[in-house]
């Protein structure tokens, strides 16, 4: 579906005409990310992160495929094969640092994309399906990132794998057999390393498939926008190309500068020194921490330290998974008819509280599991669940939103009653 | 309905985590265990500067050669350097003949060409540095039950790696009276040596650099303990990442190009959007 005023693909070149008749791939691209996709004209740079995330996925697949040509997924040689890439493969250090920092870059982009969604309630009708697929992509990314971190087979790889797969052991009755089945053994070993490599190669392509569904589902209602008011007429939109290709191109340049500064000047800043020590099942690192992008959820996991009916570890695992699964229910938890946080004074305050809460959880997930950090993470975890499951449903009932503009055009022009809204729009009475 | 269930689930998690908080707080408030000796007496690495630091780095080849000499004459007795081959020494400024000669100074494991039995032979440039011990058991037996770690990646495997190596090598000292008074159990056990830069304050490695002039530098530099420690820290920075200088130098043209491309993208964006205003009635 598209708006009736969307530009039509009209090839003039005979080759493109031939192609359009037999396999209309250029038409698909034209309608998806070309001039044939009308987009609200008022998108801010917060709408840049979808395109950036797509770029990250391609970057990770390209660098990852090259790395896989030189990497050996065997616990006897995996660590040395990574050092072989760093030392003996032409530009291997660049490929590896680009891939390792690319994962961090990907998660930075995704977290910003996600919080854009929170602020502008991008999960609300008619875009519930876009949101649900997005959460699935986030879960797939976490699985992929986790398994990728295991591959260098350093100390944090090994012990991270042991701790994370150990979480499944907390599940009653089936936990332990499940953990052994997942690992192919009693502890992370060659069997685990091999299957993690296989899945780490596979999952990015599953993500790519989900990204296609994500974009497809987005194109049914069209993109949301900072006012949260749906598109009413042609003057509310601009064609994706050239307007948003140009805008996203600039955003991509800025993002690449930041990313490349990390790759070339501080490539290990986001990693952990212990992962340059080969995996040693007999020597436990002082502090086992996952990669930074898992920290909020790791903090939630560790916040549950009291056996209330269920063992504390099981509470932690349930809470950690619930912390992400709760996003699936957002479209139905938040019933406010207004989408954008700009017009929701009460919601807006709690949104920023959530941002602060999430940053605190980031900090605590990377901190040592000792007091007072655990107490802080317990307070922050309590707010996290209260925010999504209690505060959001309540404020969506009691809040009095601020008046919305009649249309995107009106919002762009300000107090202007001269806006031409097009033939199919009724002017404000 | 879904919101009602959601509120109940949310309150449930909140209740359990706040219960954990209450017990954690009670424990913490009543907890009067004193801080550990490590948390009080462990020191952050000293400040030390190298030519390969910063945004415009270069290798101080003379220093790397001196550091290599310290590794060869002191460290290599116990520590391996698995990731490095003799051919890599050419990056320290040695020419092909010097690399060959240097490799031949080392004895590496080989096979007797006549009998096929395990034997030894002089090293060649394609060999990696040999291990000082045949296996971990031999390493433990010779070192008071501690395995001397491989040094190839040491400066990347520790926080502030080069400064850590330098501080550890120059940081051996008698435990302070203050430490012994408050933590008598922190005194080094037999075969251990006190060093405040080591995570748990006592390590099995005896002070490796004990006297000025322990190594006679080929370039005539005075071999003070401080100098030797700095040189070997620089050498181990190179072994951990031989591409460090190349990487940072390659970064500048990349950032320069991206900055240029981003400015062009900004101008393109401005031009594309210049007449993208919504239509008004008088237009």
XYZ file of C-alpha atoms in Angstrom:
712
model
C 0.000 0.000 0.000
C 1.039 3.528 -0.477
C -0.513 6.968 -0.552
C -2.419 7.705 -3.769
C -0.014 10.524 -4.646
C 3.070 8.290 -4.532
C 5.255 8.602 -7.603
C 4.975 5.744 -10.057
C 7.983 3.885 -11.392
C 8.257 4.689 -15.103
C 11.396 3.241 -16.662
C 12.545 4.864 -19.903
C 15.698 2.836 -20.481
C 14.822 -0.273 -22.597
C 16.877 -2.536 -20.329
C 15.008 -1.293 -17.268
C 11.708 -1.701 -19.141
C 12.626 -5.283 -19.985
C 13.590 -5.951 -16.378
C 10.423 -4.317 -15.054
C 8.286 -6.655 -17.171
C 10.131 -9.836 -16.237
C 11.254 -9.189 -12.670
C 10.247 -5.799 -11.242
C 13.101 -5.590 -8.764
C 13.946 -1.941 -9.557
C 10.258 -1.125 -9.035
C 10.430 -2.772 -5.608
C 13.448 -0.708 -4.633
C 11.865 2.453 -6.058
C 8.749 1.917 -3.977
C 10.617 0.814 -0.844
C 13.461 3.310 -0.462
C 13.167 5.458 -3.574
C 11.012 8.277 -4.853
C 7.965 5.994 -4.746
C 7.766 6.020 -0.935
C 6.135 9.191 0.429
C 7.439 10.016 3.916
C 6.244 12.643 6.411
C 8.131 15.849 5.708
C 8.877 16.607 9.370
C 11.102 13.662 10.346
C 13.932 14.641 12.683
C 17.369 13.041 12.812
C 15.931 10.542 15.305
C 14.397 8.885 12.225
C 17.890 8.252 10.855
C 18.615 5.178 12.912
C 16.606 2.663 10.897
C 18.758 3.282 7.846
C 21.879 3.280 10.039
C 20.882 -0.067 11.549
C 20.489 -1.516 8.060
C 23.947 -0.208 7.214
C 25.369 -1.834 10.369
C 23.849 -5.181 9.440
C 25.464 -5.082 6.001
C 28.767 -3.970 7.542
C 28.696 -6.849 10.033
C 27.846 -9.405 7.356
C 30.603 -8.206 5.006
C 33.344 -8.028 7.652
C 32.072 -11.219 9.274
C 32.169 -13.235 6.071
C 35.763 -12.126 5.489
C 36.730 -13.019 9.062
C 35.106 -16.446 8.689
C 37.506 -17.131 5.806
C 40.412 -16.967 8.248
C 38.908 -18.028 11.567
C 39.013 -21.635 12.815
C 36.177 -22.721 15.121
C 38.083 -25.270 17.147
C 38.834 -24.790 20.818
C 42.484 -25.783 20.303
C 43.229 -23.108 17.708
C 40.395 -20.526 17.828
C 42.321 -18.050 20.003
C 45.440 -18.311 17.865
C 43.462 -18.065 14.639
C 42.120 -14.699 15.818
C 45.687 -13.554 16.516
C 46.610 -14.893 13.076
C 43.952 -12.571 11.636
C 45.381 -9.685 13.677
C 48.980 -10.294 12.631
C 49.318 -12.255 9.417
C 46.197 -11.594 7.366
C 46.454 -8.502 5.169
C 44.339 -5.805 6.836
C 43.040 -8.539 9.135
C 43.321 -6.241 12.154
C 41.053 -3.767 10.372
C 38.462 -6.443 9.568
C 38.429 -7.725 13.135
C 38.316 -4.316 14.819
C 35.672 -3.153 12.329
C 33.580 -6.229 13.165
C 34.042 -6.091 16.952
C 33.366 -2.356 17.135
C 30.702 -2.752 14.455
C 28.710 -4.855 16.907
C 28.909 -2.061 19.485
C 28.047 0.535 16.856
C 25.044 -1.609 15.798
C 23.770 -1.747 19.377
C 24.257 1.995 19.935
C 22.152 2.621 16.841
C 19.528 0.074 17.887
C 19.210 1.464 21.415
C 18.668 4.962 19.970
C 16.159 3.527 17.457
C 14.385 1.760 20.329
C 14.186 4.822 22.572
C 12.976 6.875 19.627
C 10.195 4.290 19.483
C 9.501 4.654 23.203
C 9.314 8.457 23.092
C 7.136 8.698 19.998
C 5.126 5.559 20.876
C 6.009 4.072 17.522
C 4.515 0.804 18.776
C 0.946 2.125 18.634
C -1.656 1.244 16.033
C -1.373 0.957 13.120
C 2.326 -0.003 13.519
C 2.093 -2.795 16.105
C 3.497 -5.379 13.704
C 6.491 -3.188 12.846
C 7.213 -2.974 16.555
C 6.771 -6.701 17.258
C 9.160 -7.652 14.456
C 11.592 -5.041 15.763
C 11.641 -6.666 19.196
C 12.253 -10.041 17.528
C 15.203 -8.478 15.667
C 16.566 -7.140 18.963
C 16.390 -10.616 20.523
C 18.114 -12.140 17.486
C 20.815 -9.476 17.692
C 21.448 -10.275 21.336
C 21.796 -13.978 20.561
C 24.113 -13.203 17.639
C 26.221 -10.761 19.649
C 26.549 -13.178 22.542
C 27.662 -16.065 20.322
C 30.063 -13.820 18.421
C 31.767 -12.819 21.666
C 32.387 -16.500 22.424
C 34.269 -17.126 19.168
C 37.695 -15.605 20.073
C 37.745 -18.160 22.905
C 39.376 -15.870 25.424
C 38.656 -15.871 29.138
C 35.547 -13.669 28.879
C 34.321 -15.711 25.905
C 34.502 -18.907 27.896
C 33.208 -17.611 31.214
C 30.552 -15.462 29.580
C 29.304 -18.540 27.735
C 29.340 -20.502 30.952
C 27.366 -17.875 32.897
C 24.805 -17.176 30.166
C 24.118 -20.817 29.304
C 24.089 -21.481 33.053
C 20.978 -19.285 33.213
C 19.030 -22.029 31.482
C 20.055 -24.305 34.329
C 17.847 -22.188 36.623
C 14.689 -23.406 34.859
C 12.989 -26.008 37.067
C 13.039 -29.707 36.043
C 14.228 -29.308 32.423
C 16.908 -26.696 33.138
C 19.938 -28.870 33.542
C 19.300 -31.263 30.631
C 18.434 -28.218 28.515
C 21.727 -26.548 29.383
C 23.687 -29.691 28.519
C 21.774 -30.033 25.266
C 22.436 -26.393 24.331
C 26.152 -26.675 25.048
C 26.627 -30.202 23.760
C 28.412 -30.963 27.008
C 28.673 -30.102 30.673
C 30.694 -26.929 30.103
C 31.512 -24.766 27.076
C 33.779 -26.886 24.917
C 34.569 -27.588 21.296
C 30.972 -28.696 20.666
C 29.621 -25.393 22.003
C 32.195 -23.308 20.113
C 31.362 -25.047 16.836
C 27.607 -24.642 17.113
C 27.989 -21.027 18.227
C 30.057 -20.334 15.135
C 27.482 -22.024 12.920
C 24.620 -20.058 14.486
C 26.611 -16.834 14.546
C 26.984 -17.177 10.784
C 23.322 -18.113 10.269
C 21.482 -15.620 12.487
C 22.520 -12.413 10.672
C 20.728 -13.727 7.602
C 17.659 -14.502 9.735
C 17.922 -10.910 10.962
C 18.147 -9.717 7.352
C 14.913 -11.613 6.611
C 13.233 -10.028 9.632
C 14.465 -6.602 8.506
C 12.639 -7.129 5.201
C 9.458 -7.992 7.113
C 10.048 -4.967 9.401
C 10.263 -2.613 6.394
C 7.373 -4.313 4.638
C 5.164 -3.930 7.713
C 6.293 -0.292 8.000
C 5.284 0.477 4.442
C 1.668 -0.559 5.010
C 0.817 2.482 7.188
C 3.940 4.479 6.221
C 6.472 6.058 8.572
C 5.433 7.735 11.800
C 6.601 11.283 12.534
C 7.473 13.573 15.465
C 3.942 14.984 15.797
C 2.367 11.541 15.859
C -0.396 12.925 13.626
C -0.951 10.627 10.665
C -0.388 11.825 7.108
C -3.512 13.554 5.805
C -2.535 14.870 2.390
C 0.209 15.151 -0.147
C 1.595 18.346 1.368
C 2.404 16.341 4.517
C 4.890 14.130 2.697
C 8.027 14.199 0.618
C 9.374 11.362 -1.523
C 11.975 9.288 0.339
C 14.409 9.925 -2.473
C 16.021 12.440 -2.737
C 14.901 14.084 0.531
C 15.581 11.351 3.053
C 18.371 9.657 1.156
C 20.171 13.031 1.386
C 19.316 13.525 5.054
C 20.240 9.940 5.994
C 23.439 10.232 3.961
C 24.590 13.107 6.140
C 23.621 11.207 9.302
C 25.532 8.185 8.071
C 28.639 10.339 7.573
C 28.504 11.633 11.147
C 27.934 8.129 12.520
C 30.823 6.719 10.470
C 33.222 9.364 11.792
C 32.431 8.349 15.379
C 32.634 4.641 14.526
C 35.928 4.932 12.654
C 37.430 6.954 15.513
C 36.818 3.897 17.677
C 38.073 1.395 15.083
C 41.355 3.196 14.444
C 42.142 4.933 17.728
C 40.562 2.979 20.580
C 39.460 -0.381 19.197
C 39.683 -2.165 22.546
C 37.977 0.529 24.626
C 34.639 -1.312 24.546
C 36.124 -4.774 25.026
C 37.581 -6.443 28.085
C 41.331 -7.089 28.594
C 40.622 -10.588 29.918
C 39.555 -11.668 26.444
C 43.188 -11.420 25.353
C 43.917 -14.293 27.742
C 43.183 -17.713 26.198
C 40.152 -19.523 27.664
C 41.088 -21.440 30.777
C 38.355 -23.563 32.425
C 40.468 -23.828 35.591
C 40.909 -20.106 36.216
C 37.851 -17.930 36.884
C 38.251 -14.193 36.154
C 37.734 -11.867 39.136
C 34.727 -10.156 37.506
C 32.796 -11.887 34.743
C 31.014 -9.286 32.662
C 29.304 -9.649 29.287
C 29.672 -7.114 26.484
C 28.434 -3.618 27.381
C 25.252 -3.924 25.346
C 23.974 -6.612 27.714
C 24.708 -4.655 30.872
C 21.192 -3.329 31.669
C 19.788 -6.844 31.485
C 22.747 -8.321 33.344
C 22.111 -5.782 36.135
C 18.456 -6.886 36.269
C 19.546 -10.534 36.407
C 21.861 -9.909 39.343
C 19.394 -7.682 41.226
C 17.374 -10.680 42.401
C 19.277 -11.967 45.410
C 16.470 -13.219 47.639
C 14.737 -16.621 47.471
C 11.075 -15.621 47.577
C 9.185 -18.908 46.994
C 11.305 -19.433 43.850
C 15.132 -19.465 43.930
C 16.696 -16.014 43.467
C 18.495 -17.178 40.307
C 15.193 -18.185 38.673
C 13.677 -14.812 39.574
C 16.672 -13.151 37.962
C 16.326 -15.163 34.773
C 12.557 -14.571 34.606
C 13.046 -10.848 35.181
C 15.839 -10.561 32.651
C 13.790 -12.167 29.879
C 10.630 -10.328 30.972
C 12.512 -7.038 30.758
C 12.635 -7.511 26.980
C 9.433 -9.513 26.509
C 7.454 -6.675 28.103
C 8.188 -4.608 24.993
C 6.010 -7.017 23.007
C 3.002 -5.861 25.046
C 3.636 -2.119 24.824
C 1.048 -1.510 22.071
C -1.635 -2.757 24.471
C -0.212 -1.468 27.737
C -0.106 2.165 26.597
C -3.644 3.097 25.534
C -3.156 6.849 25.153
C -4.606 7.946 21.787
C -1.738 10.434 21.412
C 1.486 9.010 20.049
C 4.151 11.651 20.348
C 5.783 12.411 23.697
C 5.860 16.067 22.635
C 2.146 16.317 23.423
C 2.127 14.126 26.547
C 3.430 16.185 29.491
C 3.208 13.459 32.149
C 4.438 10.630 29.922
C 7.390 12.779 28.870
C 8.646 13.137 32.450
C 8.506 9.406 33.043
C 10.180 8.751 29.694
C 13.227 10.748 30.741
C 13.191 8.971 34.090
C 13.316 5.690 32.136
C 16.301 6.976 30.135
C 18.150 7.821 33.357
C 17.115 4.469 34.854
C 18.429 2.624 31.802
C 21.758 4.511 31.952
C 22.079 3.591 35.630
C 21.387 -0.058 34.753
C 24.084 0.156 32.065
C 26.577 1.386 34.642
C 25.586 -1.210 37.255
C 25.638 -4.155 34.841
C 29.301 -3.443 34.210
C 30.110 -2.838 37.879
C 31.254 -5.543 40.276
C 28.533 -7.667 41.916
C 29.022 -6.120 45.334
C 27.393 -3.548 47.579
C 26.349 -0.839 47.163
C 25.992 -1.567 43.409
C 23.558 -4.440 43.935
C 21.260 -2.232 46.019
C 21.311 0.463 43.339
C 20.477 -2.096 40.677
C 17.548 -3.354 42.786
C 16.043 0.141 42.891
C 16.703 0.672 39.178
C 15.180 -2.725 38.325
C 12.080 -1.920 40.374
C 11.625 1.308 38.414
C 12.150 -0.481 35.104
C 9.243 -2.860 35.710
C 7.070 -0.204 37.337
C 7.594 2.042 34.329
C 6.459 -0.374 31.653
C 3.880 -2.420 33.515
C 2.348 -0.014 36.035
C 3.144 3.636 35.279
C 2.588 3.491 31.525
C -0.923 1.925 31.719
C -1.940 4.351 34.471
C -0.704 7.579 32.885
C -2.267 6.625 29.573
C -5.611 6.678 31.439
C -5.213 9.796 33.571
C -3.068 12.059 31.411
C -4.516 15.107 29.663
C -2.510 15.517 26.447
C -1.688 18.890 24.962
C -3.550 19.945 21.776
C -2.277 18.318 18.592
C -1.701 20.185 15.337
C -4.331 19.503 12.702
C -1.750 18.115 10.328
C 1.943 17.704 9.709
C 1.796 20.618 7.282
C 0.307 22.841 9.951
C 2.959 21.732 12.423
C 5.692 22.591 9.929
C 4.224 26.001 8.985
C 3.262 26.933 12.549
C 0.084 28.976 13.071
C -0.585 29.165 9.376
C -4.088 28.796 7.988
C -2.853 29.129 4.456
C -1.527 25.582 4.222
C -2.663 23.798 1.091
C -3.642 20.383 2.313
C -4.521 18.880 -1.030
C -7.807 17.854 -2.586
C -8.550 14.901 -0.360
C -8.126 16.706 2.969
C -10.827 18.568 4.807
C -9.605 21.943 6.081
C -9.919 22.541 9.807
C -13.342 23.985 10.620
C -7.436 -7.170 30.923
C -3.903 -7.190 29.554
C -3.173 -4.016 31.482
C -4.524 -5.522 34.687
C -2.316 -8.592 34.248
C 0.594 -6.303 33.353
C 0.151 -4.214 36.489
C 0.043 -7.369 38.631
C 3.178 -8.815 36.985
C 4.957 -5.473 37.326
C 4.033 -5.163 40.996
C 5.117 -8.785 41.534
C 8.624 -8.231 40.122
C 8.869 -4.952 42.011
C 7.852 -6.607 45.264
C 10.423 -9.391 44.920
C 13.268 -7.080 43.921
C 12.462 -4.636 46.716
C 12.378 -7.546 49.144
C 15.875 -8.434 47.933
C 16.817 -4.789 48.393
C 15.513 -4.774 51.971
C 17.535 -7.834 52.927
C 20.573 -6.565 51.016
C 20.331 -3.222 52.775
C 19.988 -4.856 56.190
C 23.034 -7.011 55.511
C 25.015 -4.092 54.194
C 24.101 -1.834 57.121
C 25.030 -4.448 59.693
C 28.106 -5.577 57.786
C 31.269 -4.464 59.552
C 33.840 -6.652 57.772
C 36.830 -4.397 57.174
C 37.934 -3.690 53.602
C 40.317 -6.283 52.164
C 44.042 -5.644 52.041
C 43.840 -5.609 48.222
C 41.184 -2.913 48.153
C 43.311 -0.644 50.374
C 46.889 -1.347 49.317
C 46.627 -2.272 45.622
C 48.002 0.605 43.552
C 46.996 1.823 40.090
C 49.838 1.618 37.534
C 52.391 4.454 37.479
C 52.362 6.993 34.698
C 54.827 6.267 31.907
C 55.052 7.673 28.387
C 56.050 6.036 25.113
C 56.524 7.269 21.596
C 53.781 4.941 20.398
C 51.218 6.621 22.708
C 48.755 9.221 21.580
C 47.187 10.109 18.280
C 50.406 10.549 16.260
C 52.478 7.554 17.310
C 55.691 6.037 16.026
C 57.771 3.105 17.215
C 61.030 3.974 18.989
C 62.937 1.196 17.214
C 66.039 1.593 19.416
C 63.861 1.160 22.481
C 62.088 -1.878 20.991
C 65.481 -3.451 20.258
C 66.599 -2.811 23.833
C 63.315 -4.233 25.093
C 63.832 -7.303 22.970
C 67.287 -7.694 24.499
C 65.763 -7.560 27.997
C 63.163 -10.163 26.992
C 65.865 -12.396 25.527
C 68.308 -12.132 28.419
C 65.848 -11.963 31.342
C 62.181 -12.788 30.662
C 62.638 -15.614 28.171
C 64.086 -17.849 30.855
C 60.514 -18.435 32.085
C 58.060 -16.656 29.732
C 57.069 -17.728 26.226
C 56.265 -15.372 23.340
C 54.021 -17.685 21.327
C 52.526 -15.231 18.880
C 55.849 -13.871 17.613
C 58.066 -15.398 14.925
C 61.717 -14.459 14.349
C 60.722 -13.013 10.967
C 58.687 -10.392 12.861
C 61.956 -8.980 14.247
C 62.534 -7.323 10.884
C 59.876 -4.825 12.012
C 62.244 -3.740 14.803
C 64.745 -2.486 12.250
C 66.902 -5.605 11.809
C 67.824 -6.525 8.232
C 67.350 -9.978 6.728
C 70.812 -11.269 7.641
C 70.520 -9.996 11.190
C 67.140 -11.718 11.573
C 68.618 -14.985 10.289
C 71.574 -14.688 12.623
C 69.341 -13.828 15.567
C 67.027 -16.766 14.855
C 70.041 -19.090 14.729
C 70.957 -18.008 18.285
C 67.815 -19.755 19.536
C 67.291 -23.472 19.861
C 63.901 -24.686 18.652
C 62.302 -28.137 18.706
C 63.065 -30.164 15.581
C 63.180 -33.665 14.158
C 66.408 -35.598 13.603
C 66.547 -35.992 9.778
C 68.141 -39.427 10.059
C 66.202 -41.121 12.823
C 62.965 -39.097 12.931
C 63.375 -38.726 16.664
C 62.521 -35.485 18.412
C 65.580 -33.288 18.700
C 66.519 -29.633 18.475
C 67.939 -27.372 15.807
C 68.884 -23.685 15.419
C 65.940 -21.385 14.719
C 65.108 -19.969 11.281
C 63.120 -16.762 10.557
C 59.903 -18.729 10.004
C 60.000 -20.323 13.464
C 58.076 -18.860 16.368
C 59.921 -18.143 19.583
C 60.387 -21.431 21.454
C 58.709 -22.105 24.780
C 60.981 -22.216 27.821
C 59.195 -25.270 29.247
C 58.091 -28.428 27.480
C 54.654 -28.307 29.115
C 52.624 -26.775 31.939
C 53.710 -29.433 34.426
C 57.365 -28.577 33.860
C 56.528 -24.867 34.122
C 54.740 -25.346 37.440
C 57.489 -27.573 38.800
C 60.140 -24.944 38.123
C 58.154 -21.943 39.392
C 56.694 -22.672 42.801
C 53.485 -24.086 41.261
C 52.749 -20.983 39.153
C 52.743 -21.034 35.346
C 54.607 -18.013 33.895
C 52.064 -16.593 31.424
C 52.799 -16.080 27.752
C 53.878 -12.474 27.208
C 52.797 -11.916 23.577
C 49.508 -10.242 24.505
C 50.308 -9.187 28.066
C 49.929 -5.461 27.478
C 46.470 -5.975 25.953
C 45.407 -8.495 28.574
C 45.735 -6.056 31.490
C 44.149 -2.680 32.133
C 46.669 0.035 31.160
C 48.913 -2.802 29.968
C 52.259 -1.079 29.200
C 52.080 1.003 32.395
C 51.113 -2.129 34.312
C 54.142 -4.071 33.050
C 56.435 -1.152 33.839
C 54.935 -0.659 37.313
C 55.059 -4.347 38.180
C 58.708 -4.673 37.163
C 59.747 -1.615 39.184
C 57.246 -2.072 42.015
C 58.770 -4.878 44.097
C 59.245 -3.746 47.677
C 59.048 -4.924 51.257
C 55.450 -4.836 52.538
C 54.925 -1.578 54.410
C 54.730 -1.590 58.210
C 51.249 -0.135 57.887
C 50.121 -3.092 55.778
C 51.653 -5.677 58.095
C 50.150 -3.974 61.152
C 46.595 -4.014 59.837
C 46.760 -7.170 57.679
C 49.375 -9.569 59.069
C 48.004 -12.302 56.762
C 48.925 -10.170 53.726
C 52.639 -10.752 54.325
C 54.062 -12.754 51.417
C 54.098 -16.518 52.010
C 57.237 -18.527 51.259
C 58.080 -18.255 47.586
C 55.843 -15.220 47.066
C 56.982 -11.635 46.617
C 55.229 -8.441 47.634
C 54.261 -6.014 44.891
C 51.484 -3.427 45.369
C 50.870 -3.254 41.607
C 49.833 -6.927 41.476
C 46.106 -7.546 41.967
C 46.436 -9.602 45.160
C 49.650 -7.922 46.350
C 51.837 -11.074 46.322
C 53.061 -12.969 43.279
C 55.223 -15.979 42.590
C 57.574 -14.187 40.186
C 60.761 -13.093 41.942
C 61.915 -9.567 41.024
C 63.351 -10.161 37.525
C 65.180 -6.832 37.262
C 67.379 -6.636 40.334
C 70.406 -4.504 39.500
C 71.322 -1.597 37.254
C 73.444 -2.872 34.403
C 71.858 -6.337 34.516
C 71.721 -6.131 30.723
C 74.521 -4.549 28.689
C 72.726 -2.617 25.976
C 74.253 -2.882 22.528
C 73.481 0.795 21.854
C 75.295 1.949 25.002
C 72.170 3.193 26.823
C 72.598 3.010 30.571
C 70.634 -0.030 31.726
C 68.994 1.228 34.905
C 66.141 -0.881 36.289
C 63.721 1.870 35.326
C 65.130 1.989 31.777
C 64.980 -1.796 31.329
C 61.393 -1.900 32.635
C 60.321 0.841 30.223
C 62.079 -0.810 27.313
C 60.542 -4.219 27.872
C 57.096 -2.641 28.374
C 57.530 -0.924 24.990
C 58.666 -4.186 23.405
C 55.634 -6.023 24.795
C 53.346 -3.319 23.437
C 54.746 -4.127 20.032
C 54.383 -7.899 20.488
C 50.763 -7.421 21.581
C 49.877 -5.384 18.525
C 52.538 -4.961 15.842
C 49.991 -3.045 13.728
C 49.341 -0.386 16.414
C 51.260 2.430 14.736
C 50.087 1.459 11.246
C 46.495 1.421 12.526
C 46.553 4.900 14.047
C 48.347 6.332 11.029
C 45.779 4.766 8.694
C 43.025 6.331 10.806
C 43.815 9.911 9.830
C 43.224 9.660 6.083
C 40.070 7.643 6.811
C 38.720 10.315 9.158
C 39.823 13.053 6.757
C 37.978 11.422 3.877
C 34.869 10.852 5.991
C 34.898 14.460 7.175
C 35.133 15.656 3.584
C 32.382 13.272 2.439
C 30.170 14.291 5.369
C 30.564 17.988 4.559
C 29.586 17.229 0.965
C 26.618 15.210 2.228
C 25.596 18.159 4.425
C 25.754 20.566 1.490
C 23.831 18.107 -0.692
C 21.199 17.745 2.007
C 20.875 21.537 2.327
C 20.456 21.926 -1.401
C 17.931 19.108 -1.744
C 15.845 20.480 1.130
C 16.165 24.147 0.103
C 12.742 24.326 -1.566
C 10.973 21.617 0.363
C 8.567 23.980 2.143
C 4.868 23.001 2.206
C 2.682 24.837 -0.306
C 0.914 28.002 0.862
C -2.155 29.527 -0.714
C -0.455 32.623 -2.110
C 2.219 30.565 -3.872
